[in-house]
Amino acid sequence: INAEYMGFLITMKMMRVYLIAAMVLGMAFGMGFPKKFEFGASTSSFQIEGAWLDEGKSMSVWDNIVHSGIVDDNVTSDIVDNSYYLYREDISLMKQYGVKNYRMSISWARIIPYGRANGKINMKAIEHYRKNFEELINAGITPFVTIYHGDLPSYLAIAGDSYMDPDFPEDFTYYSDVCFKHFGDLVKYWFTINEPWCIAAFDPSEPHEEDTKPYKIGHNLLLAHASAVKLYREKYAEKQKGKIGWVVNSEFYFPKNPENPQDVEAVQRSLAFQIDWFSEPLFTGDYPDIMKNIVKERLPKFTESQREMLKGSADFYAFNHYFTLMTTPEKYSKDENAKGSLWSDRNANYTYKPEWNLTDCEWPIVPEGIYGLLSHIHNKWLKGTNMEIYITENGAAIKETNISSALNDKVRIDFLHRYIDQVIRAVQDGINVTKYFIWSLLDNFEWGSGVTKRFGIVRVEYGDNPKRIPKGSFKWFSELIKAGSQTYQTIF
């Protein structure tokens, strides 16, 4: 045993002692998670599967992007983690380390290669995902499945208008129907669309007019989600007994100067034009008042039937969160303000405190932000209800220079410890958080950053035959899961 590995073993033994001691303290002070609280790990199809044109899969818009050579290090996702073929190995690792819940996504470009409603179904892809779900269930792992996580079939961008196409809600509902029909006996937790705000704000598939594009895309995404939920409830829910919702995302924001009303208003706009934009319609059937007052006629309107379809279109509240920023009003030119855009409408400038540490993505590490966001969600929509909150992604890209640094990734452990501690705080304050998923199980293809940013609790050595190496954080996470399952108490 070399000195580095011996040092790693000593670190893990010390961490175990720390966890046990902290668990005792938690029990003594009455802190902890409710019995229904569960941990899990997340991934998405495009970011880990590879097999980019295998077994009938078509190109996705992100396949087009990565093959255009604009991704960091000029890499592609053609193989990446190769989880399309190595999913059994991934499941074996999760079983070994005690992970009981796995959030993954299905590739639209695999299931319906051309994406359109009534398009030909690729039965090889159906068989593949069924085997994946069966393996998970046989290993004692519950699948939480995202129907769409960013990899739009290229055909919908080439032959249509991507997310802005009038037929997009129908195309998505058809694709969802295929998923419910073929997988609903195995999958009991569905997420329709992941991070609609990122799609609306940063859609890479096709340029459009900036002043209205984000709002038109967001509108179509909301209608697509509501339509798929309506179909599931009318056609499948009674028999399959599943739950369905979608996954929003948001940073949290603090006013740069809490005593300055303009900074406080900038925080309110920032939340309204991000998390509220894609949450409020699911509760009231309409957009936030702040958005309607600022965007005016550039903001699409829902019909009465669409409002009714949107209201209540989630069985739980799911969100992703990574970082927090300081906020103050931005200074736009008169021309920019006159034309209007998502950014001038939002009218906020973002900074961070110099003492805040940053992840490898240069995202500020501010654990209090997740508590702030949970409080915002609870107070605005969920107070007085029994709706559960799922944190579907939270994690950090941490620089790893070699395998040794992955085995002893103390910075990631500290990040997770501090963020989960704030989740405990929220639970103790009566906020109904019941699930927390780490992003990510594996190092993966991090969109425009390629494979340069490592979020995984399992290190991936990339190549023609990618290798998996569990990191120190995975061992730490395993101890957390075990302690929680035994005591239902906080271990911090």
Tab-separated table of C-alpha atoms in Angstrom:
chain	number	residue	atom	x	y	z
A	1	ILE	CA	0.000	0.000	0.000
A	2	ASN	CA	1.523	3.314	-1.045
A	3	ALA	CA	1.670	6.361	1.209
A	4	GLU	CA	-1.065	8.243	-0.686
A	5	TYR	CA	-3.532	5.379	-0.361
A	6	MET	CA	-2.649	4.883	3.310
A	7	GLY	CA	-3.325	8.575	3.882
A	8	PHE	CA	-6.684	8.206	2.160
A	9	LEU	CA	-7.639	5.263	4.411
A	10	ILE	CA	-6.729	7.256	7.522
A	11	THR	CA	-8.834	10.205	6.260
A	12	MET	CA	-11.866	7.961	5.709
A	13	LYS	CA	-11.507	6.347	9.165
A	14	MET	CA	-11.394	9.806	10.733
A	15	MET	CA	-14.432	10.835	8.682
A	16	ARG	CA	-16.327	7.776	9.937
A	17	VAL	CA	-15.511	8.682	13.550
A	18	TYR	CA	-16.660	12.249	12.842
A	19	LEU	CA	-19.933	11.047	11.335
A	20	ILE	CA	-20.731	8.779	14.273
A	21	ALA	CA	-19.916	11.487	16.811
A	22	ALA	CA	-21.969	14.051	14.932
A	23	MET	CA	-24.855	11.605	14.651
A	24	VAL	CA	-24.903	11.256	18.423
A	25	LEU	CA	-24.952	15.042	18.784
A	26	GLY	CA	-27.778	15.270	16.281
A	27	MET	CA	-29.818	12.734	18.212
A	28	ALA	CA	-29.100	14.547	21.471
A	29	PHE	CA	-30.381	17.833	20.122
A	30	GLY	CA	-33.355	16.281	18.314
A	31	MET	CA	-32.154	17.264	14.849
A	32	GLY	CA	-32.647	15.111	11.777
A	33	PHE	CA	-34.557	14.094	8.688
A	34	PRO	CA	-38.040	12.592	8.775
A	35	LYS	CA	-38.312	8.882	8.085
A	36	LYS	CA	-39.436	9.516	4.530
A	37	PHE	CA	-36.284	11.500	3.671
A	38	GLU	CA	-34.101	9.784	1.054
A	39	PHE	CA	-30.805	10.413	-0.720
A	40	GLY	CA	-29.958	9.672	-4.337
A	41	ALA	CA	-27.652	10.445	-7.251
A	42	SER	CA	-28.401	12.048	-10.623
A	43	THR	CA	-27.184	11.834	-14.224
A	44	SER	CA	-28.566	12.554	-17.696
A	45	SER	CA	-28.515	10.529	-20.907
A	46	PHE	CA	-26.511	12.837	-23.170
A	47	GLN	CA	-23.908	13.509	-20.502
A	48	ILE	CA	-22.997	9.886	-19.779
A	49	GLU	CA	-24.361	7.475	-22.379
A	50	GLY	CA	-22.030	7.827	-25.359
A	51	ALA	CA	-23.105	5.396	-28.126
A	52	TRP	CA	-24.027	8.537	-29.998
A	53	LEU	CA	-25.416	6.887	-33.162
A	54	ASP	CA	-25.745	3.280	-32.007
A	55	GLU	CA	-28.845	1.097	-32.233
A	56	GLY	CA	-30.995	3.538	-34.182
A	57	LYS	CA	-30.280	6.775	-32.299
A	58	SER	CA	-30.404	9.958	-34.371
A	59	MET	CA	-28.421	13.167	-33.935
A	60	SER	CA	-29.425	15.552	-31.173
A	61	VAL	CA	-28.795	19.294	-31.233
A	62	TRP	CA	-25.960	18.754	-28.773
A	63	ASP	CA	-24.371	16.175	-31.074
A	64	ASN	CA	-24.336	18.924	-33.697
A	65	ILE	CA	-22.831	21.389	-31.246
A	66	VAL	CA	-20.024	19.162	-29.994
A	67	HIS	CA	-19.106	18.105	-33.544
A	68	SER	CA	-18.798	21.751	-34.555
A	69	GLY	CA	-15.635	21.969	-32.435
A	70	ILE	CA	-16.734	24.720	-30.047
A	71	VAL	CA	-16.588	22.635	-26.855
A	72	ASP	CA	-13.680	23.024	-24.408
A	73	ASP	CA	-10.691	20.844	-25.374
A	74	ASN	CA	-12.491	20.111	-28.668
A	75	VAL	CA	-13.888	16.828	-27.288
A	76	THR	CA	-17.119	15.069	-28.234
A	77	SER	CA	-19.626	13.028	-26.274
A	78	ASP	CA	-19.465	10.113	-28.705
A	79	ILE	CA	-18.170	7.756	-25.985
A	80	VAL	CA	-17.827	9.856	-22.811
A	81	ASP	CA	-18.733	7.520	-19.854
A	82	ASN	CA	-20.083	4.833	-22.218
A	83	SER	CA	-22.941	4.227	-19.794
A	84	TYR	CA	-25.197	3.030	-22.604
A	85	TYR	CA	-23.134	-0.150	-22.495
A	86	LEU	CA	-21.740	0.084	-18.950
A	87	TYR	CA	-24.985	0.833	-17.085
A	88	ARG	CA	-24.785	-2.491	-15.247
A	89	GLU	CA	-21.405	-1.445	-13.855
A	90	ASP	CA	-22.894	1.874	-12.722
A	91	ILE	CA	-25.790	0.069	-11.044
A	92	SER	CA	-23.390	-2.349	-9.358
A	93	LEU	CA	-21.438	0.588	-7.909
A	94	MET	CA	-24.602	2.203	-6.587
A	95	LYS	CA	-25.725	-1.042	-5.000
A	96	GLN	CA	-22.293	-1.558	-3.430
A	97	TYR	CA	-22.335	1.928	-1.896
A	98	GLY	CA	-25.944	1.832	-0.746
A	99	VAL	CA	-27.550	4.299	-3.190
A	100	LYS	CA	-31.295	3.601	-3.233
A	101	ASN	CA	-32.540	6.286	-5.648
A	102	TYR	CA	-31.172	7.073	-9.098
A	103	ARG	CA	-32.298	9.966	-11.247
A	104	MET	CA	-31.529	9.458	-14.938
A	105	SER	CA	-32.982	10.578	-18.236
A	106	ILE	CA	-34.188	9.010	-21.461
A	107	SER	CA	-32.849	10.148	-24.828
A	108	TRP	CA	-35.634	11.495	-27.059
A	109	ALA	CA	-33.345	11.003	-30.073
A	110	ARG	CA	-33.098	7.295	-29.230
A	111	ILE	CA	-36.789	6.636	-28.610
A	112	ILE	CA	-38.198	8.633	-31.559
A	113	PRO	CA	-35.223	9.429	-33.809
A	114	TYR	CA	-37.032	12.142	-35.771
A	115	GLY	CA	-38.831	13.503	-32.748
A	116	ARG	CA	-42.203	14.181	-34.328
A	117	ALA	CA	-45.616	13.138	-33.065
A	118	ASN	CA	-46.610	9.778	-34.537
A	119	GLY	CA	-42.995	9.209	-35.557
A	120	LYS	CA	-41.516	5.721	-35.747
A	121	ILE	CA	-40.544	4.264	-32.371
A	122	ASN	CA	-37.088	2.732	-32.009
A	123	MET	CA	-37.814	-0.558	-30.239
A	124	LYS	CA	-34.128	-1.256	-29.610
A	125	ALA	CA	-34.036	1.842	-27.423
A	126	ILE	CA	-37.226	0.738	-25.657
A	127	GLU	CA	-35.656	-2.640	-24.900
A	128	HIS	CA	-32.450	-0.976	-23.684
A	129	TYR	CA	-34.138	1.330	-21.197
A	130	ARG	CA	-36.453	-1.415	-19.943
A	131	LYS	CA	-33.403	-3.552	-19.162
A	132	ASN	CA	-31.836	-0.567	-17.409
A	133	PHE	CA	-34.904	0.013	-15.231
A	134	GLU	CA	-35.254	-3.700	-14.467
A	135	GLU	CA	-31.588	-3.895	-13.399
A	136	LEU	CA	-32.085	-0.905	-11.113
A	137	ILE	CA	-35.185	-2.352	-9.478
A	138	ASN	CA	-33.559	-5.767	-9.054
A	139	ALA	CA	-30.659	-4.003	-7.292
A	140	GLY	CA	-33.077	-2.313	-4.889
A	141	ILE	CA	-32.706	1.096	-6.568
A	142	THR	CA	-35.716	3.247	-7.461
A	143	PRO	CA	-35.517	4.972	-10.882
A	144	PHE	CA	-36.491	8.658	-11.032
A	145	VAL	CA	-36.765	9.425	-14.727
A	146	THR	CA	-36.459	12.692	-16.635
A	147	ILE	CA	-38.192	12.489	-19.995
A	148	TYR	CA	-36.272	15.420	-21.502
A	149	HIS	CA	-32.848	16.645	-20.356
A	150	GLY	CA	-31.507	18.895	-23.092
A	151	ASP	CA	-30.773	16.592	-26.038
A	152	LEU	CA	-33.448	17.674	-28.543
A	153	PRO	CA	-33.565	15.551	-31.730
A	154	SER	CA	-31.811	17.560	-34.449
A	155	TYR	CA	-34.684	17.012	-36.839
A	156	LEU	CA	-36.897	19.260	-34.727
A	157	ALA	CA	-34.408	22.099	-35.202
A	158	ILE	CA	-33.775	21.403	-38.894
A	159	ALA	CA	-37.321	20.756	-40.101
A	160	GLY	CA	-39.061	22.914	-37.513
A	161	ASP	CA	-38.468	25.762	-35.094
A	162	SER	CA	-37.126	23.771	-32.145
A	163	TYR	CA	-38.832	24.717	-28.890
A	164	MET	CA	-40.705	27.624	-30.486
A	165	ASP	CA	-42.392	25.399	-33.057
A	166	PRO	CA	-46.192	25.440	-32.676
A	167	ASP	CA	-46.109	21.630	-32.784
A	168	PHE	CA	-43.532	21.261	-30.004
A	169	PRO	CA	-46.064	20.585	-27.204
A	170	GLU	CA	-47.739	17.921	-29.329
A	171	ASP	CA	-44.401	16.335	-30.282
A	172	PHE	CA	-43.300	16.253	-26.665
A	173	THR	CA	-46.609	14.842	-25.450
A	174	TYR	CA	-46.405	12.034	-28.008
A	175	TYR	CA	-42.846	11.207	-26.923
A	176	SER	CA	-43.958	11.261	-23.276
A	177	ASP	CA	-46.863	8.980	-24.112
A	178	VAL	CA	-44.448	6.444	-25.588
A	179	CYS	CA	-42.360	6.581	-22.409
A	180	PHE	CA	-45.373	6.172	-20.113
A	181	LYS	CA	-46.703	3.266	-22.187
A	182	HIS	CA	-43.449	1.303	-22.363
A	183	PHE	CA	-41.856	2.142	-19.001
A	184	GLY	CA	-44.667	3.136	-16.666
A	185	ASP	CA	-44.942	-0.303	-15.094
A	186	LEU	CA	-41.333	0.136	-13.903
A	187	VAL	CA	-41.038	3.911	-13.390
A	188	LYS	CA	-43.072	5.567	-10.631
A	189	TYR	CA	-41.399	8.996	-10.568
A	190	TRP	CA	-41.445	11.126	-13.701
A	191	PHE	CA	-39.951	14.544	-14.486
A	192	THR	CA	-41.199	15.955	-17.779
A	193	ILE	CA	-38.507	18.564	-18.555
A	194	ASN	CA	-35.266	19.492	-16.815
A	195	GLU	CA	-34.400	23.161	-16.230
A	196	PRO	CA	-36.802	24.972	-18.587
A	197	TRP	CA	-35.182	28.284	-17.615
A	198	CYS	CA	-31.836	27.214	-19.056
A	199	ILE	CA	-33.542	26.142	-22.268
A	200	ALA	CA	-35.422	29.433	-22.577
A	201	ALA	CA	-32.480	31.640	-21.636
A	202	PHE	CA	-29.646	29.826	-23.441
A	203	ASP	CA	-31.226	27.753	-26.223
A	204	PRO	CA	-28.277	26.780	-28.479
A	205	SER	CA	-30.254	25.190	-31.288
A	206	GLU	CA	-31.259	28.218	-33.344
A	207	PRO	CA	-30.962	32.035	-33.158
A	208	HIS	CA	-34.166	34.060	-32.834
A	209	GLU	CA	-35.149	37.599	-31.952
A	210	GLU	CA	-33.825	38.247	-28.475
A	211	ASP	CA	-36.647	40.378	-27.153
A	212	THR	CA	-39.321	37.668	-27.416
A	213	LYS	CA	-37.460	34.367	-27.950
A	214	PRO	CA	-36.999	33.361	-24.283
A	215	TYR	CA	-40.637	34.029	-23.481
A	216	LYS	CA	-41.951	32.114	-26.486
A	217	ILE	CA	-39.726	29.143	-25.668
A	218	GLY	CA	-40.729	29.226	-22.005
A	219	HIS	CA	-44.394	29.398	-22.973
A	220	ASN	CA	-44.139	26.325	-25.190
A	221	LEU	CA	-42.210	24.407	-22.543
A	222	LEU	CA	-44.903	25.119	-19.956
A	223	LEU	CA	-47.624	23.973	-22.354
A	224	ALA	CA	-45.647	20.843	-23.276
A	225	HIS	CA	-45.199	19.966	-19.610
A	226	ALA	CA	-48.852	20.538	-18.734
A	227	SER	CA	-50.031	18.554	-21.746
A	228	ALA	CA	-47.836	15.565	-20.845
A	229	VAL	CA	-49.014	15.652	-17.218
A	230	LYS	CA	-52.646	15.831	-18.317
A	231	LEU	CA	-52.162	12.819	-20.573
A	232	TYR	CA	-50.415	10.829	-17.839
A	233	ARG	CA	-53.137	11.497	-15.307
A	234	GLU	CA	-55.970	10.724	-17.713
A	235	LYS	CA	-54.434	7.642	-19.343
A	236	TYR	CA	-51.905	6.046	-16.988
A	237	ALA	CA	-51.819	7.341	-13.407
A	238	GLU	CA	-54.672	5.268	-12.005
A	239	LYS	CA	-53.143	1.991	-13.179
A	240	GLN	CA	-49.433	2.787	-12.893
A	241	LYS	CA	-49.664	4.656	-9.558
A	242	GLY	CA	-46.838	7.056	-10.450
A	243	LYS	CA	-46.070	10.673	-9.635
A	244	ILE	CA	-45.149	13.383	-12.110
A	245	GLY	CA	-43.755	16.919	-12.141
A	246	TRP	CA	-40.843	18.795	-13.660
A	247	VAL	CA	-37.501	20.222	-12.543
A	248	VAL	CA	-36.877	23.965	-12.297
A	249	ASN	CA	-33.536	25.530	-11.459
A	250	SER	CA	-32.397	28.709	-9.798
A	251	GLU	CA	-29.585	30.447	-8.102
A	252	PHE	CA	-30.372	32.279	-4.902
A	253	TYR	CA	-29.697	35.993	-4.576
A	254	PHE	CA	-28.762	38.328	-1.765
A	255	PRO	CA	-29.012	42.112	-2.148
A	256	LYS	CA	-25.546	43.628	-2.409
A	257	ASN	CA	-26.675	46.207	0.123
A	258	PRO	CA	-29.651	44.959	2.185
A	259	GLU	CA	-30.408	48.554	3.186
A	260	ASN	CA	-30.769	49.653	-0.450
A	261	PRO	CA	-34.362	49.167	-1.732
A	262	GLN	CA	-33.110	49.016	-5.332
A	263	ASP	CA	-30.854	46.059	-4.526
A	264	VAL	CA	-33.734	44.315	-2.761
A	265	GLU	CA	-35.945	44.883	-5.804
A	266	ALA	CA	-33.185	43.447	-8.026
A	267	VAL	CA	-33.333	40.253	-5.945
A	268	GLN	CA	-37.110	40.087	-6.392
A	269	ARG	CA	-36.781	40.517	-10.175
A	270	SER	CA	-34.022	37.916	-10.355
A	271	LEU	CA	-36.186	35.306	-8.650
A	272	ALA	CA	-39.278	36.309	-10.634
A	273	PHE	CA	-37.457	35.943	-13.957
A	274	GLN	CA	-35.973	32.593	-13.027
A	275	ILE	CA	-37.596	30.217	-10.544
A	276	ASP	CA	-40.958	32.019	-10.314
A	277	TRP	CA	-41.290	32.113	-14.121
A	278	PHE	CA	-41.534	28.311	-14.257
A	279	SER	CA	-43.204	27.705	-10.898
A	280	GLU	CA	-45.990	30.259	-10.579
A	281	PRO	CA	-47.965	28.938	-13.607
A	282	LEU	CA	-48.099	25.463	-12.013
A	283	PHE	CA	-49.905	26.936	-9.009
A	284	THR	CA	-51.936	29.836	-10.423
A	285	GLY	CA	-52.084	29.161	-14.151
A	286	ASP	CA	-50.315	32.407	-15.026
A	287	TYR	CA	-46.971	34.208	-14.951
A	288	PRO	CA	-45.667	36.189	-11.961
A	289	ASP	CA	-47.060	39.713	-11.721
A	290	ILE	CA	-43.552	41.198	-11.842
A	291	MET	CA	-42.975	39.586	-15.244
A	292	LYS	CA	-46.352	40.673	-16.594
A	293	ASN	CA	-45.799	44.261	-15.455
A	294	ILE	CA	-42.330	44.503	-17.017
A	295	VAL	CA	-42.584	42.425	-20.212
A	296	LYS	CA	-46.129	43.514	-21.041
A	297	GLU	CA	-47.249	42.579	-24.577
A	298	ARG	CA	-44.015	40.672	-25.342
A	299	LEU	CA	-45.053	38.002	-22.829
A	300	PRO	CA	-47.345	35.345	-24.376
A	301	LYS	CA	-50.745	34.825	-22.789
A	302	PHE	CA	-52.416	31.603	-21.759
A	303	THR	CA	-55.966	30.770	-22.766
A	304	GLU	CA	-58.409	29.877	-20.021
A	305	SER	CA	-58.175	26.173	-20.866
A	306	GLN	CA	-54.373	26.369	-20.783
A	307	ARG	CA	-54.502	28.034	-17.373
A	308	GLU	CA	-56.634	25.214	-16.039
A	309	MET	CA	-54.302	22.624	-17.539
A	310	LEU	CA	-51.270	24.271	-15.926
A	311	LYS	CA	-52.731	24.708	-12.446
A	312	GLY	CA	-51.825	21.753	-10.281
A	313	SER	CA	-49.664	20.092	-12.955
A	314	ALA	CA	-47.120	18.697	-10.476
A	315	ASP	CA	-47.370	16.079	-7.743
A	316	PHE	CA	-44.187	17.374	-6.069
A	317	TYR	CA	-41.851	20.353	-6.326
A	318	ALA	CA	-38.426	19.515	-7.794
A	319	PHE	CA	-35.515	21.893	-8.306
A	320	ASN	CA	-31.778	22.067	-8.989
A	321	HIS	CA	-29.475	24.491	-7.193
A	322	TYR	CA	-25.740	25.138	-7.356
A	323	PHE	CA	-24.745	28.660	-6.303
A	324	THR	CA	-25.704	32.093	-4.963
A	325	LEU	CA	-24.907	35.645	-6.093
A	326	MET	CA	-25.022	39.234	-4.827
A	327	THR	CA	-27.436	41.452	-6.734
A	328	THR	CA	-27.759	45.114	-7.648
A	329	PRO	CA	-29.528	46.836	-10.584
A	330	GLU	CA	-27.760	46.767	-13.951
A	331	LYS	CA	-27.220	49.883	-16.058
A	332	TYR	CA	-28.592	49.339	-19.576
A	333	SER	CA	-28.592	51.900	-22.367
A	334	LYS	CA	-31.806	53.610	-23.392
A	335	ASP	CA	-31.828	51.605	-26.639
A	336	GLU	CA	-31.461	48.301	-24.772
A	337	ASN	CA	-34.233	49.195	-22.360
A	338	ALA	CA	-36.466	50.423	-25.190
A	339	LYS	CA	-36.166	47.161	-27.160
A	340	GLY	CA	-36.338	44.869	-24.158
A	341	SER	CA	-34.750	41.477	-23.607
A	342	LEU	CA	-34.737	38.888	-20.872
A	343	TRP	CA	-31.622	40.499	-19.412
A	344	SER	CA	-32.761	44.123	-19.544
A	345	ASP	CA	-36.194	43.064	-18.276
A	346	ARG	CA	-34.507	41.325	-15.372
A	347	ASN	CA	-32.281	44.374	-14.872
A	348	ALA	CA	-29.791	42.933	-12.413
A	349	ASN	CA	-26.031	42.830	-12.083
A	350	TYR	CA	-24.439	39.878	-10.330
A	351	THR	CA	-21.287	39.693	-8.229
A	352	TYR	CA	-20.014	37.704	-5.279
A	353	LYS	CA	-18.173	38.450	-2.082
A	354	PRO	CA	-14.391	38.135	-2.398
A	355	GLU	CA	-14.283	35.853	0.648
A	356	TRP	CA	-16.611	33.303	-0.985
A	357	ASN	CA	-14.786	30.246	-2.288
A	358	LEU	CA	-15.462	29.143	-5.860
A	359	THR	CA	-15.909	25.763	-7.511
A	360	ASP	CA	-13.982	24.814	-10.648
A	361	CYS	CA	-16.867	26.356	-12.625
A	362	GLU	CA	-16.196	29.584	-10.693
A	363	TRP	CA	-19.544	29.286	-8.961
A	364	PRO	CA	-19.620	30.751	-5.427
A	365	ILE	CA	-19.988	28.245	-2.592
A	366	VAL	CA	-22.721	29.693	-0.366
A	367	PRO	CA	-24.588	26.941	1.526
A	368	GLU	CA	-27.036	29.450	3.033
A	369	GLY	CA	-28.352	29.977	-0.496
A	370	ILE	CA	-30.064	26.601	-0.648
A	371	TYR	CA	-31.825	27.392	2.622
A	372	GLY	CA	-32.896	30.753	1.195
A	373	LEU	CA	-34.255	29.112	-1.936
A	374	LEU	CA	-36.104	26.443	0.040
A	375	SER	CA	-37.651	29.174	2.188
A	376	HIS	CA	-38.701	31.116	-0.919
A	377	ILE	CA	-40.350	28.012	-2.425
A	378	HIS	CA	-42.100	27.078	0.809
A	379	ASN	CA	-43.369	30.546	1.654
A	380	LYS	CA	-44.512	31.426	-1.859
A	381	TRP	CA	-46.301	28.230	-2.918
A	382	LEU	CA	-46.199	25.348	-0.445
A	383	LYS	CA	-47.020	26.677	3.029
A	384	GLY	CA	-50.133	24.944	4.280
A	385	THR	CA	-49.839	22.107	1.763
A	386	ASN	CA	-48.415	18.584	1.959
A	387	MET	CA	-46.472	18.870	-1.290
A	388	GLU	CA	-43.012	17.340	-1.034
A	389	ILE	CA	-39.846	19.068	-2.241
A	390	TYR	CA	-37.173	17.116	-4.113
A	391	ILE	CA	-33.701	18.613	-4.497
A	392	THR	CA	-32.859	16.879	-7.771
A	393	GLU	CA	-29.372	18.323	-8.350
A	394	ASN	CA	-26.812	19.816	-5.995
A	395	GLY	CA	-23.078	19.386	-6.250
A	396	ALA	CA	-19.776	20.932	-7.247
A	397	ALA	CA	-17.159	20.725	-9.968
A	398	ILE	CA	-13.868	20.305	-8.124
A	399	LYS	CA	-10.458	20.406	-9.790
A	400	GLU	CA	-8.752	17.003	-9.795
A	401	THR	CA	-5.176	16.820	-11.001
A	402	ASN	CA	-4.894	13.034	-10.707
A	403	ILE	CA	-6.500	9.899	-9.279
A	404	SER	CA	-5.000	10.583	-5.848
A	405	SER	CA	-6.821	13.929	-5.609
A	406	ALA	CA	-10.077	12.173	-6.567
A	407	LEU	CA	-9.633	9.582	-3.835
A	408	ASN	CA	-9.252	12.373	-1.308
A	409	ASP	CA	-11.680	15.027	-2.604
A	410	LYS	CA	-12.116	16.826	0.717
A	411	VAL	CA	-13.376	20.030	-0.936
A	412	ARG	CA	-16.358	18.215	-2.440
A	413	ILE	CA	-17.092	16.469	0.865
A	414	ASP	CA	-17.019	19.828	2.640
A	415	PHE	CA	-19.336	21.323	-0.012
A	416	LEU	CA	-21.869	18.508	0.363
A	417	HIS	CA	-21.622	18.543	4.161
A	418	ARG	CA	-22.339	22.266	4.361
A	419	TYR	CA	-25.181	22.269	1.824
A	420	ILE	CA	-26.888	19.240	3.358
A	421	ASP	CA	-26.551	20.916	6.755
A	422	GLN	CA	-28.673	23.780	5.380
A	423	VAL	CA	-31.228	21.275	4.088
A	424	ILE	CA	-31.418	19.875	7.627
A	425	ARG	CA	-32.008	23.422	8.863
A	426	ALA	CA	-34.897	23.805	6.418
A	427	VAL	CA	-36.450	20.492	7.453
A	428	GLN	CA	-36.207	21.513	11.115
A	429	ASP	CA	-38.055	24.728	10.202
A	430	GLY	CA	-40.966	22.722	8.805
A	431	ILE	CA	-40.084	22.793	5.099
A	432	ASN	CA	-41.161	19.487	3.556
A	433	VAL	CA	-37.949	18.397	1.826
A	434	THR	CA	-38.014	14.626	1.332
A	435	LYS	CA	-35.338	13.872	-1.271
A	436	TYR	CA	-31.814	15.063	-2.029
A	437	PHE	CA	-29.913	13.962	-5.152
A	438	ILE	CA	-26.221	14.618	-5.665
A	439	TRP	CA	-25.081	15.867	-9.047
A	440	SER	CA	-23.515	13.737	-10.176
A	441	LEU	CA	-22.989	10.027	-9.810
A	442	LEU	CA	-20.290	10.127	-12.501
A	443	ASP	CA	-17.917	12.650	-13.974
A	444	ASN	CA	-19.660	13.490	-17.224
A	445	PHE	CA	-19.880	15.643	-20.332
A	446	GLU	CA	-20.599	19.043	-18.844
A	447	TRP	CA	-22.135	20.628	-21.959
A	448	GLY	CA	-19.922	23.420	-23.346
A	449	SER	CA	-17.173	22.578	-20.855
A	450	GLY	CA	-16.848	19.067	-22.239
A	451	VAL	CA	-15.095	16.745	-19.786
A	452	THR	CA	-12.974	19.477	-18.201
A	453	LYS	CA	-15.292	19.922	-15.186
A	454	ARG	CA	-15.647	16.998	-12.796
A	455	PHE	CA	-18.886	16.854	-10.797
A	456	GLY	CA	-18.956	13.133	-10.085
A	457	ILE	CA	-18.583	11.190	-6.871
A	458	VAL	CA	-17.156	8.544	-9.200
A	459	ARG	CA	-14.118	9.541	-11.259
A	460	VAL	CA	-14.178	8.538	-14.914
A	461	GLU	CA	-10.918	7.902	-16.743
A	462	TYR	CA	-11.985	8.755	-20.266
A	463	GLY	CA	-10.986	6.796	-23.358
A	464	ASP	CA	-12.263	4.042	-25.611
A	465	ASN	CA	-13.057	1.956	-22.518
A	466	PRO	CA	-13.779	4.425	-19.693
A	467	LYS	CA	-12.860	3.305	-16.176
A	468	ARG	CA	-14.772	4.124	-12.975
A	469	ILE	CA	-12.963	4.957	-9.734
A	470	PRO	CA	-15.102	5.754	-6.654
A	471	LYS	CA	-13.929	8.974	-5.013
A	472	GLY	CA	-13.594	9.724	-1.339
A	473	SER	CA	-16.867	11.643	-1.562
A	474	PHE	CA	-18.711	8.502	-2.688
A	475	LYS	CA	-17.466	6.630	0.375
A	476	TRP	CA	-18.501	9.598	2.534
A	477	PHE	CA	-21.932	9.688	0.837
A	478	SER	CA	-22.311	5.958	1.447
A	479	GLU	CA	-21.696	6.487	5.174
A	480	LEU	CA	-24.282	9.262	5.171
A	481	ILE	CA	-26.885	7.026	3.532
A	482	LYS	CA	-26.195	4.170	5.945
A	483	ALA	CA	-26.397	6.396	9.011
A	484	GLY	CA	-29.594	8.010	7.797
A	485	SER	CA	-31.262	4.711	6.980
A	486	GLN	CA	-30.435	3.331	10.418
A	487	THR	CA	-31.401	6.294	12.589
A	488	TYR	CA	-33.315	8.855	10.505
A	489	GLN	CA	-31.257	11.418	12.365
A	490	THR	CA	-28.863	14.010	11.067
A	491	ILE	CA	-25.246	12.907	11.088
A	492	PHE	CA	-23.963	16.447	11.261
